[in-house]
């Protein structure tokens, strides 16, 4: 069902592929990417208004769209590093 669904791919650099596609390839599977977007927020917006699915960091979805149905990814993916970013002008604060 996961590979048969139409997916939103988050591709910040505009290039396809990634952790999920690598894990699927190792299993001899390919997902159907319907659309690629540059950000998690754009992916969430698309998923909220369609029947598309997106594989996203759990904490991002729970913070930005708690009404979305969340399910564990069916393929093993590496843990992603998390960072904090802010405008440089606030560094002294």
Coordinates of N, CA and C in Angstrom, one line a residue:
X1 N 0.8 -1.2 0.0 CA 0.0 0.0 0.0 C 0.9 1.3 0.0
X2 N 2.0 1.2 0.7 CA 2.9 2.4 0.8 C 3.4 2.7 -0.6
X3 N 4.0 1.8 -1.3 CA 4.5 2.1 -2.6 C 3.5 2.4 -3.6
X4 N 2.3 1.9 -3.5 CA 1.2 2.1 -4.4 C 0.6 3.5 -4.3
X5 N 0.7 4.1 -3.1 CA 0.2 5.5 -2.9 C 1.0 6.5 -3.7
X6 N 0.3 7.6 -3.9 CA 1.0 8.7 -4.5 C 1.6 9.6 -3.5
X7 N 2.9 9.9 -3.6 CA 3.7 10.5 -2.6 C 4.1 12.0 -2.9
X8 N 4.2 12.7 -1.8 CA 4.8 14.1 -1.9 C 6.3 13.9 -1.5
X9 N 7.2 14.3 -2.3 CA 8.6 14.2 -2.0 C 9.1 15.6 -1.5
X10 N 9.7 15.7 -0.4 CA 10.4 16.9 0.1 C 11.8 16.9 -0.5
X11 N 12.0 17.9 -1.4 CA 13.3 18.0 -2.1 C 13.8 19.4 -2.0
X12 N 14.4 19.8 -0.9 CA 14.9 21.2 -0.7 C 15.8 21.7 -1.8
X13 N 16.6 20.9 -2.4 CA 17.5 21.3 -3.5 C 16.9 21.1 -4.9
X14 N 15.7 20.6 -4.9 CA 15.1 20.3 -6.2 C 15.5 19.0 -6.8
X15 N 16.3 18.2 -6.2 CA 16.7 16.9 -6.7 C 15.9 15.8 -6.0
X16 N 15.6 14.8 -6.7 CA 14.8 13.7 -6.2 C 15.5 12.8 -5.4
X17 N 14.8 11.8 -4.8 CA 15.5 10.7 -4.1 C 15.7 11.1 -2.6
X18 N 16.2 10.2 -1.9 CA 16.5 10.5 -0.5 C 16.5 9.2 0.3
X19 N 16.4 9.3 1.7 CA 16.4 8.2 2.6 C 15.4 7.2 2.3
X20 N 14.1 7.6 2.1 CA 13.1 6.6 1.8 C 13.3 5.9 0.5
X21 N 13.7 6.6 -0.5 CA 13.9 6.0 -1.8 C 15.1 5.0 -1.8
X22 N 16.1 5.4 -1.0 CA 17.2 4.4 -0.8 C 16.8 3.2 -0.1
X23 N 16.0 3.3 0.9 CA 15.5 2.1 1.7 C 14.6 1.3 0.8
X24 N 13.8 1.9 0.0 CA 12.9 1.1 -0.9 C 13.7 0.4 -1.9
X25 N 14.7 1.1 -2.5 CA 15.6 0.5 -3.5 C 16.3 -0.8 -3.0
X26 N 16.7 -0.7 -1.8 CA 17.3 -1.9 -1.2 C 16.4 -3.1 -1.1
X27 N 15.1 -2.8 -1.1 CA 14.1 -3.9 -1.1 C 13.6 -4.2 -2.5
X28 N 14.1 -3.5 -3.5 CA 13.7 -3.7 -4.8 C 12.4 -3.1 -5.1
X29 N 12.0 -2.0 -4.4 CA 10.7 -1.3 -4.6 C 11.0 0.1 -4.9
X30 N 10.0 0.8 -5.5 CA 10.0 2.2 -5.9 C 8.7 2.8 -5.5
X31 N 8.7 4.0 -5.0 CA 7.4 4.7 -4.7 C 7.0 5.6 -5.8
X32 N 5.8 5.9 -5.9 CA 5.3 6.8 -6.9 C 5.2 8.2 -6.4
X33 N 6.1 9.1 -6.9 CA 6.2 10.5 -6.4 C 5.3 11.3 -7.4
X34 N 4.3 11.9 -6.8 CA 3.3 12.7 -7.6 C 3.8 14.1 -7.8
X35 N 4.5 14.6 -6.7 CA 4.9 16.0 -6.7 C 6.1 16.2 -5.7
X36 N 7.0 17.0 -6.1 CA 8.1 17.4 -5.2 C 8.0 18.8 -4.8
X37 N 8.3 19.0 -3.5 CA 8.2 20.4 -2.9 C 9.4 20.7 -2.1
X38 N 9.7 22.0 -1.9 CA 10.9 22.4 -1.2 C 10.9 22.3 0.3
X39 N 9.8 22.1 0.9 CA 9.8 22.2 2.4 C 8.8 21.2 3.0
X40 N 8.9 21.0 4.3 CA 8.0 20.1 5.1 C 6.6 20.8 5.1
X41 N 6.6 22.1 5.3 CA 5.3 22.8 5.4 C 4.5 22.7 4.1
X42 N 5.2 22.8 2.9 CA 4.6 22.7 1.7 C 4.0 21.2 1.5
X43 N 4.7 20.3 1.9 CA 4.3 18.9 1.9 C 3.0 18.7 2.7
X44 N 3.1 19.2 3.9 CA 1.9 19.1 4.8 C 0.7 19.8 4.2
X45 N 0.9 20.9 3.6 CA -0.2 21.7 3.0 C -0.9 20.8 1.9
X46 N 0.0 20.2 1.1 CA -0.6 19.3 0.0 C -1.3 18.1 0.6
X47 N -0.7 17.5 1.6 CA -1.3 16.3 2.2 C -2.7 16.6 2.8
X48 N -2.8 17.8 3.5 CA -4.0 18.2 4.1 C -5.2 18.3 3.1
X49 N -4.8 18.7 1.9 CA -5.9 19.0 0.9 C -6.0 17.9 -0.2
X50 N -5.5 16.7 0.0 CA -5.5 15.7 -1.0 C -5.5 14.3 -0.5
X51 N -5.3 13.3 -1.3 CA -5.1 11.9 -0.9 C -3.7 11.5 -1.0
X52 N -2.8 12.4 -1.1 CA -1.3 12.2 -1.2 C -0.8 11.8 0.2
X53 N 0.3 11.1 0.2 CA 1.0 10.8 1.5 C 2.4 11.4 1.4
X54 N 2.9 11.7 2.6 CA 4.3 12.2 2.7 C 5.0 11.5 3.9
X55 N 6.3 11.2 3.7 CA 7.1 10.7 4.7 C 7.9 11.8 5.3
X56 N 7.6 12.2 6.6 CA 8.1 13.4 7.2 C 8.6 13.1 8.6
X57 N 9.4 13.9 9.2 CA 9.8 13.7 10.6 C 8.5 13.8 11.5
X58 N 8.4 12.9 12.4 CA 7.3 12.8 13.3 C 7.0 14.1 14.0
X59 N 8.1 14.6 14.6 CA 7.9 15.8 15.4 C 7.5 17.0 14.6
X60 N 7.9 17.1 13.3 CA 7.4 18.2 12.5 C 5.9 18.1 12.2
X61 N 5.5 16.9 11.9 CA 4.0 16.7 11.6 C 3.2 17.0 12.9
X62 N 3.6 16.5 14.0 CA 2.9 16.7 15.2 C 2.8 18.2 15.6
X63 N 3.9 18.9 15.3 CA 3.9 20.4 15.7 C 3.1 21.2 14.7
X64 N 3.2 20.9 13.4 CA 2.6 21.7 12.4 C 1.2 21.3 11.9
X65 N 0.9 20.0 12.1 CA -0.4 19.5 11.6 C -0.9 18.3 12.5
X66 N -1.2 18.6 13.7 CA -1.6 17.5 14.7 C -2.8 16.7 14.2
X67 N -3.6 17.3 13.3 CA -4.8 16.6 12.8 C -4.5 15.5 11.8
X68 N -3.3 15.5 11.2 CA -3.0 14.5 10.2 C -2.8 13.1 10.9
X69 N -3.2 12.1 10.1 CA -3.0 10.7 10.6 C -1.5 10.4 10.5
X70 N -0.9 9.9 11.5 CA 0.5 9.6 11.5 C 0.7 8.1 11.8
X71 N 1.5 7.5 10.9 CA 1.8 6.1 11.0 C 3.3 5.9 10.9
X72 N 3.9 4.9 11.5 CA 5.3 4.6 11.4 C 5.7 4.3 10.0
X73 N 6.8 4.8 9.5 CA 7.3 4.5 8.2 C 7.5 3.0 8.0
X74 N 7.1 2.4 7.0 CA 7.2 1.0 6.8 C 8.6 0.5 6.4
X75 N 9.5 1.5 6.1 CA 10.9 1.1 5.8 C 11.8 1.8 6.8
X76 N 12.9 1.2 7.0 CA 13.9 1.7 8.0 C 14.6 2.9 7.4
X77 N 14.7 4.0 8.1 CA 15.4 5.2 7.6 C 16.3 5.7 8.7
X78 N 17.4 6.3 8.4 CA 18.3 6.8 9.4 C 17.6 7.9 10.2
X79 N 18.1 8.1 11.5 CA 17.6 9.2 12.3 C 18.3 10.5 11.7
X80 N 17.5 11.5 11.6 CA 17.9 12.8 11.0 C 18.4 13.7 12.1
X81 N 19.5 14.4 11.8 CA 20.0 15.4 12.8 C 19.0 16.6 12.8
X82 N 18.9 17.2 14.0 CA 18.0 18.3 14.2 C 18.8 19.5 14.6
X83 N 18.6 20.7 14.1 CA 19.3 21.8 14.5 C 18.4 23.0 14.8
X84 N 18.9 24.0 15.4 CA 18.1 25.2 15.7 C 18.7 26.3 14.8
X85 N 17.9 27.1 14.3 CA 18.3 28.2 13.4 C 17.6 29.5 13.8
X86 N 18.2 30.6 13.7 CA 17.6 31.9 14.0 C 18.3 33.0 13.2
X87 N 17.7 34.1 13.1 CA 18.3 35.3 12.4 C 19.5 35.7 13.2
X88 N 20.6 36.0 12.5 CA 21.9 36.4 13.1 C 21.7 37.6 14.0
X89 N 20.8 38.5 13.7 CA 20.7 39.7 14.5 C 20.3 39.4 15.9
X90 N 19.7 38.2 16.2 CA 19.3 37.8 17.5 C 20.3 37.0 18.3
X91 N 21.5 36.8 17.8 CA 22.5 36.0 18.4 C 22.9 36.6 19.8
X92 N 23.0 37.9 20.0 CA 23.4 38.4 21.3 C 22.3 38.2 22.3
X93 N 21.1 38.0 21.9 CA 20.0 37.8 22.9 C 20.1 36.6 23.7

